[in-house]
């Protein structure tokens, strides 16, 4: 159905394990889709001194590390105004993401999907906000107000081995206090265990290691995910084309008043 008069933007969330390609995909979607901007969950970290400890490390990867009321406030502002919140000073855009991993042929295919759709005419009076975050689909009570604001939920996958390798290859992260680089053992002892605890419910029998998504749970939660495994088998270009197809189809359904496919792929 069409947007309510009070809603000026649509929220598309990208979540998944650290180093699964969320920020890279968010930036590509911003560049490809009309009237689109990004909000990064990482811009809502609490000061380092307020973070809890896990395995002897400050824990940047748990729900307690994020200022969830501030994130909810920003999302509410975006939905009601269609604008990036002027009270947010983004640090995330100071972090490097490396070269674009999508091939020109995949980018051209994504552009063709958008060009053949009615999206450009449909978003004349509405903005698209891509919400990029490692921890958006937690079942913790504090996340409910955030989940209720999101219109389209995409979930990216990566195996532990690939996520750990990618994370360790990073330079580090700009923070409120300066710069953070993962200490030895941080990814294995903090990052991945937090991901498993917060997202196990999305996998068959809660087994994240096997990587088999529970399609009934995804449907119940309204979360879209590509394929049925870790996502390591799909190249980034395939993920880009899948994400563009899902976003275009479902935005057309919302803005154009017609239903989208409504099915998760990879059954």
mmCIF file of N, CA and C in Angstrom, residues 85-175:
data_model
loop_
_atom_site.group_PDB
_atom_site.id
_atom_site.type_symbol
_atom_site.label_atom_id
_atom_site.label_comp_id
_atom_site.label_asym_id
_atom_site.label_seq_id
_atom_site.Cartn_x
_atom_site.Cartn_y
_atom_site.Cartn_z
ATOM 1 N N UNK A 85 19.536 12.923 9.799
ATOM 2 C CA UNK A 85 19.457 13.696 11.048
ATOM 3 C C UNK A 85 20.614 14.682 11.188
ATOM 4 N N UNK A 86 20.330 15.966 11.352
ATOM 5 C CA UNK A 86 21.409 16.960 11.484
ATOM 6 C C UNK A 86 22.187 16.826 12.781
ATOM 7 N N UNK A 87 21.645 16.053 13.734
ATOM 8 C CA UNK A 87 22.323 15.885 15.012
ATOM 9 C C UNK A 87 23.271 14.675 15.025
ATOM 10 N N UNK A 88 23.463 14.027 13.869
ATOM 11 C CA UNK A 88 24.386 12.889 13.765
ATOM 12 C C UNK A 88 25.645 13.316 13.032
ATOM 13 N N UNK A 89 26.785 13.132 13.675
ATOM 14 C CA UNK A 89 28.083 13.401 13.060
ATOM 15 C C UNK A 89 28.731 12.054 12.759
ATOM 16 N N UNK A 90 28.674 11.637 11.507
ATOM 17 C CA UNK A 90 29.094 10.282 11.156
ATOM 18 C C UNK A 90 30.605 10.104 11.241
ATOM 19 N N UNK A 91 31.006 9.081 12.002
ATOM 20 C CA UNK A 91 32.411 8.663 12.054
ATOM 21 C C UNK A 91 32.666 7.508 11.093
ATOM 22 N N UNK A 92 31.606 6.732 10.811
ATOM 23 C CA UNK A 92 31.755 5.520 10.012
ATOM 24 C C UNK A 92 32.308 5.810 8.627
ATOM 25 N N UNK A 93 31.932 6.939 8.033
ATOM 26 C CA UNK A 93 32.404 7.236 6.688
ATOM 27 C C UNK A 93 33.887 7.566 6.646
ATOM 28 N N UNK A 94 34.529 7.648 7.820
ATOM 29 C CA UNK A 94 35.977 7.855 7.864
ATOM 30 C C UNK A 94 36.727 6.525 7.816
ATOM 31 N N UNK A 95 36.000 5.411 7.935
ATOM 32 C CA UNK A 95 36.623 4.099 7.872
ATOM 33 C C UNK A 95 36.742 3.632 6.429
ATOM 34 N N UNK A 96 37.810 2.928 6.112
ATOM 35 C CA UNK A 96 38.007 2.434 4.757
ATOM 36 C C UNK A 96 37.238 1.130 4.547
ATOM 37 N N UNK A 97 36.800 0.879 3.306
ATOM 38 C CA UNK A 97 36.117 -0.368 2.979
ATOM 39 C C UNK A 97 36.797 -1.112 1.838
ATOM 40 N N UNK A 98 37.851 -0.535 1.274
ATOM 41 C CA UNK A 98 38.572 -1.217 0.209
ATOM 42 C C UNK A 98 37.934 -1.026 -1.160
ATOM 43 N N UNK A 99 38.512 -1.678 -2.150
ATOM 44 C CA UNK A 99 38.026 -1.563 -3.521
ATOM 45 C C UNK A 99 36.679 -2.254 -3.676
ATOM 46 N N UNK A 100 35.904 -1.807 -4.655
ATOM 47 C CA UNK A 100 34.595 -2.407 -4.918
ATOM 48 C C UNK A 100 34.777 -3.854 -5.386
ATOM 49 N N UNK A 101 34.159 -4.816 -4.689
ATOM 50 C CA UNK A 101 34.345 -6.221 -5.059
ATOM 51 C C UNK A 101 33.383 -6.707 -6.145
ATOM 52 N N UNK A 102 32.467 -5.844 -6.567
ATOM 53 C CA UNK A 102 31.515 -6.239 -7.611
ATOM 54 C C UNK A 102 32.092 -5.944 -8.992
ATOM 55 N N UNK A 103 31.908 -6.870 -9.920
ATOM 56 C CA UNK A 103 32.423 -6.677 -11.276
ATOM 57 C C UNK A 103 31.555 -5.666 -12.032
ATOM 58 N N UNK A 104 32.101 -5.036 -13.077
ATOM 59 C CA UNK A 104 31.295 -4.120 -13.892
ATOM 60 C C UNK A 104 30.039 -4.782 -14.459
ATOM 61 N N UNK A 105 30.120 -6.068 -14.796
ATOM 62 C CA UNK A 105 28.946 -6.741 -15.360
ATOM 63 C C UNK A 105 27.834 -6.875 -14.320
ATOM 64 N N UNK A 106 28.195 -7.143 -13.066
ATOM 65 C CA UNK A 106 27.180 -7.236 -12.025
ATOM 66 C C UNK A 106 26.588 -5.860 -11.714
ATOM 67 N N UNK A 107 27.433 -4.840 -11.718
ATOM 68 C CA UNK A 107 26.929 -3.487 -11.481
ATOM 69 C C UNK A 107 25.986 -3.071 -12.605
ATOM 70 N N UNK A 108 26.343 -3.391 -13.833
ATOM 71 C CA UNK A 108 25.470 -3.060 -14.968
ATOM 72 C C UNK A 108 24.144 -3.818 -14.884
ATOM 73 N N UNK A 109 24.182 -5.068 -14.421
ATOM 74 C CA UNK A 109 22.950 -5.834 -14.258
ATOM 75 C C UNK A 109 22.076 -5.203 -13.185
ATOM 76 N N UNK A 110 22.688 -4.774 -12.091
ATOM 77 C CA UNK A 110 21.931 -4.100 -11.034
ATOM 78 C C UNK A 110 21.304 -2.809 -11.567
ATOM 79 N N UNK A 111 22.061 -2.057 -12.348
ATOM 80 C CA UNK A 111 21.531 -0.824 -12.937
ATOM 81 C C UNK A 111 20.349 -1.124 -13.866
ATOM 82 N N UNK A 112 20.456 -2.223 -14.609
ATOM 83 C CA UNK A 112 19.381 -2.593 -15.536
ATOM 84 C C UNK A 112 18.100 -2.944 -14.792
ATOM 85 N N UNK A 113 18.242 -3.624 -13.636
ATOM 86 C CA UNK A 113 17.070 -3.961 -12.821
ATOM 87 C C UNK A 113 16.366 -2.685 -12.377
ATOM 88 N N UNK A 114 17.150 -1.710 -11.940
ATOM 89 C CA UNK A 114 16.575 -0.442 -11.472
ATOM 90 C C UNK A 114 15.949 0.326 -12.635
ATOM 91 N N UNK A 115 16.651 0.372 -13.773
ATOM 92 C CA UNK A 115 16.163 1.128 -14.924
ATOM 93 C C UNK A 115 14.862 0.563 -15.471
ATOM 94 N N UNK A 116 14.691 -0.757 -15.382
ATOM 95 C CA UNK A 116 13.472 -1.386 -15.915
ATOM 96 C C UNK A 116 12.308 -1.337 -14.933
ATOM 97 N N UNK A 117 12.557 -0.805 -13.743
ATOM 98 C CA UNK A 117 11.500 -0.713 -12.728
ATOM 99 C C UNK A 117 10.845 0.666 -12.769
ATOM 100 N N UNK A 118 9.842 0.833 -11.933
ATOM 101 C CA UNK A 118 9.166 2.127 -11.828
ATOM 102 C C UNK A 118 9.662 2.922 -10.633
ATOM 103 N N UNK A 119 10.831 2.540 -10.113
ATOM 104 C CA UNK A 119 11.307 3.104 -8.852
ATOM 105 C C UNK A 119 11.577 4.601 -8.947
ATOM 106 N N UNK A 120 12.191 5.038 -10.049
ATOM 107 C CA UNK A 120 12.531 6.458 -10.176
ATOM 108 C C UNK A 120 11.298 7.347 -10.065
ATOM 109 N N UNK A 121 10.211 6.948 -10.670
ATOM 110 C CA UNK A 121 8.998 7.756 -10.594
ATOM 111 C C UNK A 121 8.311 7.620 -9.246
ATOM 112 N N UNK A 122 8.473 6.464 -8.596
ATOM 113 C CA UNK A 122 7.789 6.225 -7.330
ATOM 114 C C UNK A 122 8.429 6.950 -6.151
ATOM 115 N N UNK A 123 9.739 7.230 -6.241
ATOM 116 C CA UNK A 123 10.413 7.843 -5.089
ATOM 117 C C UNK A 123 10.574 9.357 -5.227
ATOM 118 N N UNK A 124 9.798 9.963 -6.098
ATOM 119 C CA UNK A 124 9.872 11.418 -6.242
ATOM 120 C C UNK A 124 9.553 12.134 -4.942
ATOM 121 N N UNK A 125 8.669 11.567 -4.162
ATOM 122 C CA UNK A 125 8.225 12.222 -2.931
ATOM 123 C C UNK A 125 8.618 11.439 -1.687
ATOM 124 N N UNK A 126 9.574 10.530 -1.825
ATOM 125 C CA UNK A 126 10.025 9.750 -0.663
ATOM 126 C C UNK A 126 11.499 9.416 -0.830
ATOM 127 N N UNK A 127 12.235 9.420 0.270
ATOM 128 C CA UNK A 127 13.634 9.045 0.263
ATOM 129 C C UNK A 127 13.770 7.590 0.711
ATOM 130 N N UNK A 128 14.896 6.999 0.341
ATOM 131 C CA UNK A 128 15.238 5.654 0.805
ATOM 132 C C UNK A 128 16.426 5.775 1.744
ATOM 133 N N UNK A 129 16.308 5.231 2.930
ATOM 134 C CA UNK A 129 17.420 5.218 3.879
ATOM 135 C C UNK A 129 17.903 3.789 4.044
ATOM 136 N N UNK A 130 19.195 3.572 3.816
ATOM 137 C CA UNK A 130 19.818 2.276 4.055
ATOM 138 C C UNK A 130 20.395 2.296 5.471
ATOM 139 N N UNK A 131 19.891 1.434 6.328
ATOM 140 C CA UNK A 131 20.406 1.313 7.689
ATOM 141 C C UNK A 131 21.393 0.159 7.723
ATOM 142 N N UNK A 132 22.663 0.486 7.950
ATOM 143 C CA UNK A 132 23.759 -0.491 7.918
ATOM 144 C C UNK A 132 24.181 -0.796 9.348
ATOM 145 N N UNK A 133 24.042 -2.081 9.767
ATOM 146 C CA UNK A 133 24.407 -2.387 11.141
ATOM 147 C C UNK A 133 24.672 -3.860 11.389
ATOM 148 N N UNK A 134 25.626 -4.149 12.252
ATOM 149 C CA UNK A 134 25.979 -5.533 12.568
ATOM 150 C C UNK A 134 24.983 -6.175 13.526
ATOM 151 N N UNK A 135 24.190 -5.343 14.207
ATOM 152 C CA UNK A 135 23.298 -5.868 15.231
ATOM 153 C C UNK A 135 21.968 -5.127 15.149
ATOM 154 N N UNK A 136 21.087 -5.601 14.268
ATOM 155 C CA UNK A 136 19.779 -4.964 14.083
ATOM 156 C C UNK A 136 18.629 -5.923 14.354
ATOM 157 N N UNK A 137 18.853 -7.221 14.227
ATOM 158 C CA UNK A 137 17.768 -8.194 14.326
ATOM 159 C C UNK A 137 17.797 -8.982 15.627
ATOM 160 N N UNK A 138 18.397 -8.402 16.641
ATOM 161 C CA UNK A 138 18.410 -9.051 17.956
ATOM 162 C C UNK A 138 16.986 -9.193 18.480
ATOM 163 N N UNK A 139 16.740 -10.259 19.235
ATOM 164 C CA UNK A 139 15.433 -10.460 19.843
ATOM 165 C C UNK A 139 15.305 -9.780 21.201
ATOM 166 N N UNK A 140 16.340 -9.074 21.614
ATOM 167 C CA UNK A 140 16.282 -8.340 22.872
ATOM 168 C C UNK A 140 15.156 -7.310 22.827
ATOM 169 N N UNK A 141 14.483 -7.121 23.927
ATOM 170 C CA UNK A 141 13.315 -6.242 23.998
ATOM 171 C C UNK A 141 13.632 -4.825 23.514
ATOM 172 N N UNK A 142 14.850 -4.364 23.790
ATOM 173 C CA UNK A 142 15.215 -2.992 23.442
ATOM 174 C C UNK A 142 15.249 -2.738 21.935
ATOM 175 N N UNK A 143 15.303 -3.810 21.138
ATOM 176 C CA UNK A 143 15.365 -3.643 19.684
ATOM 177 C C UNK A 143 13.992 -3.546 19.028
ATOM 178 N N UNK A 144 12.954 -3.842 19.749
ATOM 179 C CA UNK A 144 11.609 -3.849 19.156
ATOM 180 C C UNK A 144 11.233 -2.519 18.508
ATOM 181 N N UNK A 145 11.465 -1.370 19.167
ATOM 182 C CA UNK A 145 11.104 -0.098 18.510
ATOM 183 C C UNK A 145 11.846 0.129 17.203
ATOM 184 N N UNK A 146 13.085 -0.370 17.114
ATOM 185 C CA UNK A 146 13.862 -0.222 15.885
ATOM 186 C C UNK A 146 13.302 -1.109 14.783
ATOM 187 N N UNK A 147 13.038 -2.365 15.111
ATOM 188 C CA UNK A 147 12.517 -3.313 14.121
ATOM 189 C C UNK A 147 11.163 -2.879 13.576
ATOM 190 N N UNK A 148 10.354 -2.247 14.411
ATOM 191 C CA UNK A 148 9.031 -1.792 13.975
ATOM 192 C C UNK A 148 9.114 -0.649 12.965
ATOM 193 N N UNK A 149 10.242 0.055 12.941
ATOM 194 C CA UNK A 149 10.405 1.181 12.020
ATOM 195 C C UNK A 149 10.934 0.753 10.655
ATOM 196 N N UNK A 150 11.535 -0.441 10.570
ATOM 197 C CA UNK A 150 12.182 -0.886 9.333
ATOM 198 C C UNK A 150 11.145 -1.455 8.358
ATOM 199 N N UNK A 151 11.248 -1.045 7.091
ATOM 200 C CA UNK A 151 10.304 -1.500 6.061
ATOM 201 C C UNK A 151 10.780 -2.765 5.347
ATOM 202 N N UNK A 152 12.074 -2.868 5.085
ATOM 203 C CA UNK A 152 12.638 -4.020 4.373
ATOM 204 C C UNK A 152 13.902 -4.456 5.107
ATOM 205 N N UNK A 153 13.990 -5.740 5.453
ATOM 206 C CA UNK A 153 15.119 -6.257 6.229
ATOM 207 C C UNK A 153 15.906 -7.268 5.394
ATOM 208 N N UNK A 154 17.165 -6.954 5.136
ATOM 209 C CA UNK A 154 18.056 -7.858 4.422
ATOM 210 C C UNK A 154 19.124 -8.383 5.375
ATOM 211 N N UNK A 155 19.471 -9.658 5.214
ATOM 212 C CA UNK A 155 20.444 -10.302 6.097
ATOM 213 C C UNK A 155 21.541 -10.923 5.256
ATOM 214 N N UNK A 156 22.789 -10.494 5.493
ATOM 215 C CA UNK A 156 23.937 -11.039 4.777
ATOM 216 C C UNK A 156 24.607 -12.119 5.608
ATOM 217 N N UNK A 157 25.259 -13.038 4.936
ATOM 218 C CA UNK A 157 25.869 -14.186 5.599
ATOM 219 C C UNK A 157 27.367 -14.254 5.334
ATOM 220 N N UNK A 158 28.078 -14.862 6.260
ATOM 221 C CA UNK A 158 29.498 -15.178 6.085
ATOM 222 C C UNK A 158 29.844 -16.247 7.105
ATOM 223 N N UNK A 159 30.693 -17.170 6.728
ATOM 224 C CA UNK A 159 31.136 -18.186 7.670
ATOM 225 C C UNK A 159 32.080 -17.561 8.694
ATOM 226 N N UNK A 160 32.281 -18.252 9.799
ATOM 227 C CA UNK A 160 33.192 -17.757 10.824
ATOM 228 C C UNK A 160 34.595 -17.560 10.245
ATOM 229 N N UNK A 161 35.049 -18.521 9.461
ATOM 230 C CA UNK A 161 36.402 -18.451 8.908
ATOM 231 C C UNK A 161 36.574 -17.211 8.032
ATOM 232 N N UNK A 162 35.604 -16.960 7.171
ATOM 233 C CA UNK A 162 35.722 -15.817 6.261
ATOM 234 C C UNK A 162 35.556 -14.506 7.015
ATOM 235 N N UNK A 163 34.616 -14.452 7.956
ATOM 236 C CA UNK A 163 34.406 -13.223 8.721
ATOM 237 C C UNK A 163 35.643 -12.870 9.543
ATOM 238 N N UNK A 164 36.240 -13.877 10.186
ATOM 239 C CA UNK A 164 37.430 -13.639 11.001
ATOM 240 C C UNK A 164 38.579 -13.143 10.127
ATOM 241 N N UNK A 165 38.777 -13.780 8.974
ATOM 242 C CA UNK A 165 39.878 -13.389 8.090
ATOM 243 C C UNK A 165 39.699 -11.965 7.584
ATOM 244 N N UNK A 166 38.473 -11.608 7.192
ATOM 245 C CA UNK A 166 38.226 -10.252 6.690
ATOM 246 C C UNK A 166 38.413 -9.218 7.791
ATOM 247 N N UNK A 167 37.896 -9.524 8.982
ATOM 248 C CA UNK A 167 37.995 -8.572 10.091
ATOM 249 C C UNK A 167 39.457 -8.320 10.458
ATOM 250 N N UNK A 168 40.248 -9.370 10.502
ATOM 251 C CA UNK A 168 41.648 -9.218 10.879
ATOM 252 C C UNK A 168 42.447 -8.449 9.831
ATOM 253 N N UNK A 169 41.948 -8.409 8.607
ATOM 254 C CA UNK A 169 42.642 -7.685 7.550
ATOM 255 C C UNK A 169 42.365 -6.187 7.592
ATOM 256 N N UNK A 170 41.451 -5.752 8.431
ATOM 257 C CA UNK A 170 41.096 -4.340 8.498
ATOM 258 C C UNK A 170 42.132 -3.537 9.278
ATOM 259 N N UNK A 171 42.212 -2.248 8.928
ATOM 260 C CA UNK A 171 43.154 -1.356 9.606
ATOM 261 C C UNK A 171 42.703 -1.056 11.030
ATOM 262 N N UNK A 172 41.401 -0.897 11.223
ATOM 263 C CA UNK A 172 40.851 -0.503 12.509
ATOM 264 C C UNK A 172 39.629 0.377 12.297
ATOM 265 N N UNK A 173 39.179 1.067 13.355
ATOM 266 C CA UNK A 173 37.931 1.818 13.300
ATOM 267 C C UNK A 173 38.071 3.174 13.986
ATOM 268 N N UNK A 174 37.512 4.213 13.352
ATOM 269 C CA UNK A 174 37.445 5.532 13.970
ATOM 270 C C UNK A 174 36.362 5.502 15.042
ATOM 271 N N UNK A 175 36.668 5.997 16.233
ATOM 272 C CA UNK A 175 35.717 6.008 17.347
ATOM 273 C C UNK A 175 35.562 7.427 17.878
#
